[in-house]
PDB file of C-alpha atoms in Angstrom:
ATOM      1  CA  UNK A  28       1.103  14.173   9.412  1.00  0.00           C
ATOM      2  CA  UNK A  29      -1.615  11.871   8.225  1.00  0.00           C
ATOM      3  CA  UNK A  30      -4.053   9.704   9.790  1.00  0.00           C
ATOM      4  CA  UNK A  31      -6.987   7.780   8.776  1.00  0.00           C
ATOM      5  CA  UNK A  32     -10.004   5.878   9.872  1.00  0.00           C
ATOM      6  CA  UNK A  33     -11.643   2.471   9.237  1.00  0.00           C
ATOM      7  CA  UNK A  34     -13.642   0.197  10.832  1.00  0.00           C
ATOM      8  CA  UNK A  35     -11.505  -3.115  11.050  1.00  0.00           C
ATOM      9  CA  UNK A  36     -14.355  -5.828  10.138  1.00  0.00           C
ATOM     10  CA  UNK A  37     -16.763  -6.036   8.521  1.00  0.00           C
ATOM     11  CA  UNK A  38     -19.158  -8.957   7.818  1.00  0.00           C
ATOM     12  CA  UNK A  39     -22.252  -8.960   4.882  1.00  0.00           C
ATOM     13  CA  UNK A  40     -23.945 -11.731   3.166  1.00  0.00           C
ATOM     14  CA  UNK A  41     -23.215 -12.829  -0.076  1.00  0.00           C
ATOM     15  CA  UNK A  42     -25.196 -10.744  -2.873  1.00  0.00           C
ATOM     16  CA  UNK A  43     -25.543  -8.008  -0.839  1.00  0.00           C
ATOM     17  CA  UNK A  44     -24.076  -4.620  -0.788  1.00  0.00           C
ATOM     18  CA  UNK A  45     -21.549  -3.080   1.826  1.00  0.00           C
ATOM     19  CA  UNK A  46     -20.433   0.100   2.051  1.00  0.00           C
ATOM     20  CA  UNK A  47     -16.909   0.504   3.944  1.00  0.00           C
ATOM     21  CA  UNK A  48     -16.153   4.363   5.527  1.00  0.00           C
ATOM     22  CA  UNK A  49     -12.825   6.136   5.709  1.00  0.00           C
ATOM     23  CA  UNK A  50     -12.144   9.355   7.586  1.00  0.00           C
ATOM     24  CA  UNK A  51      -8.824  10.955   7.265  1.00  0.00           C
ATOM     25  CA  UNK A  52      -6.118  13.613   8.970  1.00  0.00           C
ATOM     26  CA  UNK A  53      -3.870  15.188   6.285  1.00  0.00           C
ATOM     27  CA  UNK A  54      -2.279  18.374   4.937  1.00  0.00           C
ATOM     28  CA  UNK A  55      -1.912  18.471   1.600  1.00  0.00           C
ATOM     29  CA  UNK A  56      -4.517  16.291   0.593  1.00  0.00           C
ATOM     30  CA  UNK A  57      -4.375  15.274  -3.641  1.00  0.00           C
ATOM     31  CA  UNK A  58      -6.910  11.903  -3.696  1.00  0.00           C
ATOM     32  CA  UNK A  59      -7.905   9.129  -2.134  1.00  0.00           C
ATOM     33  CA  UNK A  60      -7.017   6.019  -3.321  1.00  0.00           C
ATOM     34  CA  UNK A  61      -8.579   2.047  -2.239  1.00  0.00           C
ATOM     35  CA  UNK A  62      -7.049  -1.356  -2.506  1.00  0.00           C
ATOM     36  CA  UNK A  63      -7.759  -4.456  -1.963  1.00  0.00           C
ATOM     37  CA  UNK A  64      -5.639  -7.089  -0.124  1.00  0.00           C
ATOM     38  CA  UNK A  65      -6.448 -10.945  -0.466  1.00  0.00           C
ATOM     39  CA  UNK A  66      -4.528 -12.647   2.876  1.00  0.00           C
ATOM     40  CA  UNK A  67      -0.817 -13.490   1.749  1.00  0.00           C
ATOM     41  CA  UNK A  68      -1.355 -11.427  -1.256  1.00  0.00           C
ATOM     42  CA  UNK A  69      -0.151  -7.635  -2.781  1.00  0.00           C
ATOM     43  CA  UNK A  70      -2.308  -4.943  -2.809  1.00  0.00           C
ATOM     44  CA  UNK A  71      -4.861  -4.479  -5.647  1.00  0.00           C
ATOM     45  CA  UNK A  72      -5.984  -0.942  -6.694  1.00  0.00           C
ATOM     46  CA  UNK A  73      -9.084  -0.255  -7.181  1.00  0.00           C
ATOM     47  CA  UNK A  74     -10.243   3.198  -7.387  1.00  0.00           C
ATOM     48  CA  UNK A  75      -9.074   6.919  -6.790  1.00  0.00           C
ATOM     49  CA  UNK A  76     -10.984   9.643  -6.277  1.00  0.00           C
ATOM     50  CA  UNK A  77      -9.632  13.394  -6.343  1.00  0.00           C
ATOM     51  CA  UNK A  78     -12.740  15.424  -6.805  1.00  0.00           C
ATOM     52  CA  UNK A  79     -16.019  15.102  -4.607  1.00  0.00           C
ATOM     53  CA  UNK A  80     -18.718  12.593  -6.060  1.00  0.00           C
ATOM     54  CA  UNK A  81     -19.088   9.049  -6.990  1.00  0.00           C
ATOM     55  CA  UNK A  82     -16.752   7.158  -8.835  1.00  0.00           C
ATOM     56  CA  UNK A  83     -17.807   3.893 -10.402  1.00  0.00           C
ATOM     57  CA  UNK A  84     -15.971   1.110 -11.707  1.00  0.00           C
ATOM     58  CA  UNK A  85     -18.218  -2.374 -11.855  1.00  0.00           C
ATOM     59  CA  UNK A  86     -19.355  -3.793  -8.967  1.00  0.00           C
ATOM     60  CA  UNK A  87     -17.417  -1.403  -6.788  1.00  0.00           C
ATOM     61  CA  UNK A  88     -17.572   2.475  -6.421  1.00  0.00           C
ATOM     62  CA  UNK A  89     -15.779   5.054  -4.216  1.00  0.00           C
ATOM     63  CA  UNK A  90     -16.872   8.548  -3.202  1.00  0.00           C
ATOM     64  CA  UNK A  91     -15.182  11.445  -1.279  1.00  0.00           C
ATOM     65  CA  UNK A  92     -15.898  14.528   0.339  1.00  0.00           C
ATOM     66  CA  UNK A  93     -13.419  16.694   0.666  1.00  0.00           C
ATOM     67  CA  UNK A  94     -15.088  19.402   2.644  1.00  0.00           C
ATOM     68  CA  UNK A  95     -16.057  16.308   5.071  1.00  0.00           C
ATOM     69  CA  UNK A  96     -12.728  14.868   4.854  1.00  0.00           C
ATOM     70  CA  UNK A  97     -14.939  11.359   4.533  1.00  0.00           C
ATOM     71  CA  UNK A  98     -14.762   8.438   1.785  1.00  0.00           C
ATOM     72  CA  UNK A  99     -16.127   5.342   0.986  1.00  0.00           C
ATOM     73  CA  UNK A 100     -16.002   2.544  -0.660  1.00  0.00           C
ATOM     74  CA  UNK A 101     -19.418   0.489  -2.133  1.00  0.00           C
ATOM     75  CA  UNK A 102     -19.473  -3.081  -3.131  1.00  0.00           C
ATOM     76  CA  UNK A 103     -22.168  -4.420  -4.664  1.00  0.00           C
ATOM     77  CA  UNK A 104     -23.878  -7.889  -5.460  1.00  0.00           C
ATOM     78  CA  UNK A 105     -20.812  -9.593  -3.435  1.00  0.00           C
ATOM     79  CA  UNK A 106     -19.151 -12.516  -3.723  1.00  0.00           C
ATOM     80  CA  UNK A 107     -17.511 -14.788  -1.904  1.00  0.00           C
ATOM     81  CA  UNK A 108     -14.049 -13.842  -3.697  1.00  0.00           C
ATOM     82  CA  UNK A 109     -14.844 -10.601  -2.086  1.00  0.00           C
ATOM     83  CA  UNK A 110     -13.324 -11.139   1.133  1.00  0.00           C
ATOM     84  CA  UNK A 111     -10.361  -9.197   1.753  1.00  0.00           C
ATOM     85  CA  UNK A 112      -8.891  -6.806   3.250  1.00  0.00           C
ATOM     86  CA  UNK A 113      -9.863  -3.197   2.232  1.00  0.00           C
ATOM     87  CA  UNK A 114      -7.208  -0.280   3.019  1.00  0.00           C
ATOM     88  CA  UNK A 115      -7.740   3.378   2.059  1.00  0.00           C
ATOM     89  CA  UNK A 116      -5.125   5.227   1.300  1.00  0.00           C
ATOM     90  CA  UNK A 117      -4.389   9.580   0.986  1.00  0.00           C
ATOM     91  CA  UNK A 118      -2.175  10.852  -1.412  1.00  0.00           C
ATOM     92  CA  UNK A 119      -0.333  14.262  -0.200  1.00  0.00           C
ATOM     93  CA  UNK A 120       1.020  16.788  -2.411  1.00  0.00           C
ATOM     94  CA  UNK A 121       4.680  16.651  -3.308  1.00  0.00           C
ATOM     95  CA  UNK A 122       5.130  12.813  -2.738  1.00  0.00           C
ATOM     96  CA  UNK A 123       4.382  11.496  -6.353  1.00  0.00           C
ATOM     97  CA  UNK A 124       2.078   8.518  -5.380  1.00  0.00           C
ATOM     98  CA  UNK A 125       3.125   7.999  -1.863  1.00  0.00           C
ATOM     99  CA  UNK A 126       0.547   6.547   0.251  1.00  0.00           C
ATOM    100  CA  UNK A 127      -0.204   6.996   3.629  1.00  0.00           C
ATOM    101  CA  UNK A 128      -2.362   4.052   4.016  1.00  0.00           C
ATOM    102  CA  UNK A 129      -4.710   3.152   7.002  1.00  0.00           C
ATOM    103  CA  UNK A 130      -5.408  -0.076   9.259  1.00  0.00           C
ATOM    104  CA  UNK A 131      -7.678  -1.738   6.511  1.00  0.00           C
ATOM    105  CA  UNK A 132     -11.398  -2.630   6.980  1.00  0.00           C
ATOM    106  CA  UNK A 133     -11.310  -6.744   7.066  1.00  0.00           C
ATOM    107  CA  UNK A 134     -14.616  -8.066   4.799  1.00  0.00           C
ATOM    108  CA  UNK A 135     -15.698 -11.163   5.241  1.00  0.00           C
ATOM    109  CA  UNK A 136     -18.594 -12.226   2.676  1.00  0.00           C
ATOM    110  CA  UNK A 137     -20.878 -14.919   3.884  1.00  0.00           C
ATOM    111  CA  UNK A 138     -23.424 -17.481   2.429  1.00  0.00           C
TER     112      UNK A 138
ATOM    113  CA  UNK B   3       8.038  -9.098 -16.716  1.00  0.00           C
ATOM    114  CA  UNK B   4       4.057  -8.689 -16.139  1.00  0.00           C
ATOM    115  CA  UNK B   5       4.134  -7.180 -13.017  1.00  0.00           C
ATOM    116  CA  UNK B   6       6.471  -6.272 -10.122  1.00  0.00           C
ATOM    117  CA  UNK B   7       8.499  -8.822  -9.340  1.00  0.00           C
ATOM    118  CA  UNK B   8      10.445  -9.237  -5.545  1.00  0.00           C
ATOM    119  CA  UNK B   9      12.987 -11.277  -4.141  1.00  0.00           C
ATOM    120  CA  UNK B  10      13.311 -13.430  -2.529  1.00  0.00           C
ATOM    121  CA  UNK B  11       9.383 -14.127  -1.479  1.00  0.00           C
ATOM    122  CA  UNK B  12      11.058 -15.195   2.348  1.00  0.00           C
ATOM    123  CA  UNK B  13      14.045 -14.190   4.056  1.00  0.00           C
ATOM    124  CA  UNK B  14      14.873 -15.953   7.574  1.00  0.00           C
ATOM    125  CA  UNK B  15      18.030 -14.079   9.388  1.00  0.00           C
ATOM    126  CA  UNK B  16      19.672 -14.275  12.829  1.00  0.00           C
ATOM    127  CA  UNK B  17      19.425 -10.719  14.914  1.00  0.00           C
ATOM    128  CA  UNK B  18      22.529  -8.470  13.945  1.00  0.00           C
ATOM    129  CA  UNK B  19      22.975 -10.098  10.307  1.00  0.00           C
ATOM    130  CA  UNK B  20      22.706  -7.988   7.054  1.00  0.00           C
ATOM    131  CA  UNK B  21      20.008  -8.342   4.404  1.00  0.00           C
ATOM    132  CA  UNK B  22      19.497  -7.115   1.309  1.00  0.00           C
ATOM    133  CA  UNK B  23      15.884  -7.115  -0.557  1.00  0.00           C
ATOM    134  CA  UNK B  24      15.333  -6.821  -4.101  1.00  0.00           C
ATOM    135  CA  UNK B  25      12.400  -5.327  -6.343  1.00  0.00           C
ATOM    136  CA  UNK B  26      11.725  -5.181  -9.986  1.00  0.00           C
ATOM    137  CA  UNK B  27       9.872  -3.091 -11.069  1.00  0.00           C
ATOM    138  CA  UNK B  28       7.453  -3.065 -14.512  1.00  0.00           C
ATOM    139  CA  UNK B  29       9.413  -1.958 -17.206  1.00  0.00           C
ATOM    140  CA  UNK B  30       8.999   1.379 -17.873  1.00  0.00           C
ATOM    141  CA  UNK B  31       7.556   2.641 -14.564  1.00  0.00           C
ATOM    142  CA  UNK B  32       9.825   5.605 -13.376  1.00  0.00           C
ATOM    143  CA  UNK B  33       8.873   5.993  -9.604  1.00  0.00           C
ATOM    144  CA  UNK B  34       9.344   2.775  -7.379  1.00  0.00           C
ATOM    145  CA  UNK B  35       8.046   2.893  -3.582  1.00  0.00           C
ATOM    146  CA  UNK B  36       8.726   0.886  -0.481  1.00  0.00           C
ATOM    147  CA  UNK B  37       6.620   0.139   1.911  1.00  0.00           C
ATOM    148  CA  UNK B  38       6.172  -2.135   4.962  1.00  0.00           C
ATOM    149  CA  UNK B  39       3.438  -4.004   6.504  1.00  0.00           C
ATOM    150  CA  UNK B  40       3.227  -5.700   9.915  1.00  0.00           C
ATOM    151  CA  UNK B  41       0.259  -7.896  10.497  1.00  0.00           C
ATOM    152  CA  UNK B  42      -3.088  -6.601  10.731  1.00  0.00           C
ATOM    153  CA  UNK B  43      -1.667  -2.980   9.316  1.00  0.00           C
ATOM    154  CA  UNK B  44      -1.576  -1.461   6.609  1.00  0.00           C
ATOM    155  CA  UNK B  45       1.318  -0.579   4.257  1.00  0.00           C
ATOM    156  CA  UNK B  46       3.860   1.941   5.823  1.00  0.00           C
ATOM    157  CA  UNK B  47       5.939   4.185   3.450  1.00  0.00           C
ATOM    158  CA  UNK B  48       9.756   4.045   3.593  1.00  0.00           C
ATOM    159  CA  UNK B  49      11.296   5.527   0.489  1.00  0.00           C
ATOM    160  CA  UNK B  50      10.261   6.706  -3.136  1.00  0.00           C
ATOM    161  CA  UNK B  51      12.432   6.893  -5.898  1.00  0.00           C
ATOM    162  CA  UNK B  52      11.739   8.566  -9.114  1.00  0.00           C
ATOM    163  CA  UNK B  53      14.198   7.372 -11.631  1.00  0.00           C
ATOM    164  CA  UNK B  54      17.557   6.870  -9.724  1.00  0.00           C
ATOM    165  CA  UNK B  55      17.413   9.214  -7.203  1.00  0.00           C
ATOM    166  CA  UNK B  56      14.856   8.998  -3.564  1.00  0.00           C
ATOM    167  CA  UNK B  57      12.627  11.500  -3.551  1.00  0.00           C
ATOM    168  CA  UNK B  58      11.781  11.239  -0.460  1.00  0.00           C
ATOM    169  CA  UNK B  59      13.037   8.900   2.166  1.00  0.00           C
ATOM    170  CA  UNK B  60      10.971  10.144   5.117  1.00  0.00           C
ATOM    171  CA  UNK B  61       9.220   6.708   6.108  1.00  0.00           C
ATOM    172  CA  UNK B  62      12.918   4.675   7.105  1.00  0.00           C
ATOM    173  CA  UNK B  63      12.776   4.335  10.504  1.00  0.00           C
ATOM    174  CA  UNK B  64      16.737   4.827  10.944  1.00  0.00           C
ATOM    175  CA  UNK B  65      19.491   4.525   9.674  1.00  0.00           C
ATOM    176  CA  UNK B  66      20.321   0.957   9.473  1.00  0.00           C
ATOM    177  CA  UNK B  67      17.931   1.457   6.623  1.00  0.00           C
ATOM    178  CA  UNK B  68      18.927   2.336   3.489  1.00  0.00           C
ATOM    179  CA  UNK B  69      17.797   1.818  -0.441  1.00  0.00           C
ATOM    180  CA  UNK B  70      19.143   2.293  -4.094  1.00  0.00           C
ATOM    181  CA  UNK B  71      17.961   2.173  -7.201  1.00  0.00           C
ATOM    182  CA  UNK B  72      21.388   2.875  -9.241  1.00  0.00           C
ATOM    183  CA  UNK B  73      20.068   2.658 -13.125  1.00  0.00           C
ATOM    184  CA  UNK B  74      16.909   3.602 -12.119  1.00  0.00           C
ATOM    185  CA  UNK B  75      15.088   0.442 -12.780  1.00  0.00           C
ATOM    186  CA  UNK B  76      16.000  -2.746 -10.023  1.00  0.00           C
ATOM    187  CA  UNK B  77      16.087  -1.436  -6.468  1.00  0.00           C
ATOM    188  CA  UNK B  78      17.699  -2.791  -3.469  1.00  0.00           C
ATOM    189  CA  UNK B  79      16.612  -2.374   0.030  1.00  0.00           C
ATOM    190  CA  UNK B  80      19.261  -2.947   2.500  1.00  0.00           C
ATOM    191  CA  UNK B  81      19.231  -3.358   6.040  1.00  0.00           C
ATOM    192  CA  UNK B  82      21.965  -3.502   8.508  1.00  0.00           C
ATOM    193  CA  UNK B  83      22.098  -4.989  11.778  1.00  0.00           C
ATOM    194  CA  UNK B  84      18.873  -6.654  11.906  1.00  0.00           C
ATOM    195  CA  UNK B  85      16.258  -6.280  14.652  1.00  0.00           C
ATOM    196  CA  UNK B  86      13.687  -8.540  15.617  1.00  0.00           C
ATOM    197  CA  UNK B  87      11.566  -5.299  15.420  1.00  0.00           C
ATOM    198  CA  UNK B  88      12.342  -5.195  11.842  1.00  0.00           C
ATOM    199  CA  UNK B  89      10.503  -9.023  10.985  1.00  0.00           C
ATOM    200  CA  UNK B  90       7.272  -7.612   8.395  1.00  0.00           C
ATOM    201  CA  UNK B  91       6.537  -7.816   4.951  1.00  0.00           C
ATOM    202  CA  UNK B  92       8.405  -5.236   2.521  1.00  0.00           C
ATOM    203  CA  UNK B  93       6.311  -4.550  -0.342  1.00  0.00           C
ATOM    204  CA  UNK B  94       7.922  -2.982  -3.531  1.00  0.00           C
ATOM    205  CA  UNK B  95       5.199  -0.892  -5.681  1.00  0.00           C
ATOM    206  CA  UNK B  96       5.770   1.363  -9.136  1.00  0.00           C
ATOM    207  CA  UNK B  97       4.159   3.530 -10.904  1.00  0.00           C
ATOM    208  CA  UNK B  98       4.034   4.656 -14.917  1.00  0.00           C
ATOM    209  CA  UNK B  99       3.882   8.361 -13.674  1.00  0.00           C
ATOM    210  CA  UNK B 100       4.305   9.892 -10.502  1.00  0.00           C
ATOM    211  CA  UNK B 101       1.797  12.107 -10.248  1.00  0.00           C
ATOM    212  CA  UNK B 102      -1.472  10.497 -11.836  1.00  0.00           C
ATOM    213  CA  UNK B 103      -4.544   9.296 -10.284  1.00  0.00           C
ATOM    214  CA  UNK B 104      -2.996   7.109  -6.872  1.00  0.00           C
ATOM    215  CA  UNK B 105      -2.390   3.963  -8.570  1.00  0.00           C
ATOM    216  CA  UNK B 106       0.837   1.773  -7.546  1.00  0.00           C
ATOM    217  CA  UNK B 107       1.432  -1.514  -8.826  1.00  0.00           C
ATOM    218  CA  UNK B 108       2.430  -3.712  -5.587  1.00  0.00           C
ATOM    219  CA  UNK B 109       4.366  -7.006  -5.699  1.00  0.00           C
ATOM    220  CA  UNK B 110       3.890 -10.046  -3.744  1.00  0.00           C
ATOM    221  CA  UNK B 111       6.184  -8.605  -1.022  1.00  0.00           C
ATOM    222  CA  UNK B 112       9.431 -10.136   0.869  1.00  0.00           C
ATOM    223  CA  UNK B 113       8.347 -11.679   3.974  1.00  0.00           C
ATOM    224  CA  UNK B 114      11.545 -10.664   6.572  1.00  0.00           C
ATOM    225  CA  UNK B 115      11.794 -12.865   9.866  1.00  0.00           C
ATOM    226  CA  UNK B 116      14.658 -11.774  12.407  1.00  0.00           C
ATOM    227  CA  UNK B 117      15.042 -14.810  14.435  1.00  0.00           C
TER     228      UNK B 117
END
């Protein structure tokens, strides 16, 4: 099976940056994906990362270490629209894009 | 259309009842994915299809659950005898491929409440 770690809030000002941690369980393991959740909303991906290193993409950038089983995800100069819910997510072998996804990490950006 | 489309967006039943929930997928996207979310969790996996068949159909919790996805496009989750256990939001996702780079496309989600 498949389990994975996040802290469940998280609170920054606005213009800073944030980094949000992951930890997972898995057999298997392909990638690591993120997404973002707005309250009442779908999922939003934002990054996947496969190989160990940094991935960037904007204002946000993910990095994983395989040997370490750890990932995170960075968010820089923040804004308000920023607050979410973030959920990281393993992708197994065999299971196309199936996600095993964990209890997200709630960010709330403040003035 | 533009992205993933479900229906309907909410879905009130009485415990016991049948319901069915529908997803449309973007055009073109061969594997479609359920998944459910209770509140403050994250998405749980139910069933993937890639093209008409379910690939894998580990995630449903019984078998009161079941899905289909007949011309491999529009899928249909269907639930029998409701359970108040079963109230959450089903989210419908698809992908172009199923085996690039962990990107689904999600839609808004059915929000199911077994009264």
């Amino acid at each position: 099976g498949q389990s994975l770690e996040q802290p469940s809030e998280v609170t920054a000002v606005e213009g800073a940056i944030v980094q949000i941690n992951c930890t997972y369980q898995t057999s298997g393991f392909y990638g690591l994906s993120w997404y973002q959740q707005h309250d009442g909303g779908a999922p939003t991906f934002l990054s996947y990362n496969a190989l160990d290193g940094l991935e960037e993409t904007g204002r946000f950038s993910s990095f994983l270490s395989r040997s370490d089983s750890y990932g995170y995800l960075l968010l820089q100069e923040l804004q308000m629209k920023d607050s979410a819910s973030y959920f990281c997510a393993v992708r197994a072998r065999g299971g196309g894009n199936k996600l095993t996804f964990g209890t997200g990490t709630q960010l709330k950006v403040e003035l | 259309g533009a992205g993933v489309s479900q229906t309907p967006s909410n879905k009130v039943t009485e415990k016991g009842k049948y319901v069915e929930l529908r997803c449309d997928p973007i055009s073109g996207h061969t594997a479609l994915y359920w998944y459910r979310q209770s509140l403050g969790q994250g998405p749980e996996f139910l069933i993937y299809f890639q093209g008409t068949g379910a690939a894998d159909d580990s995630g449903l919790p019984n078998d009161r659950f079941f899905a289909v996805r007949p011309e491999g496009s529009v899928s249909t989750l269907k639930i029998q005898r409701t359970e108040r256990g079963d109230s959450a939001v089903y989210l419908c996702a698809s992908s172009l491929s199923p085996g690039k780079n962990g990107e689904a496309f999600f839609g808004q989600g059915t929000r199911l409440t077994v009264v």
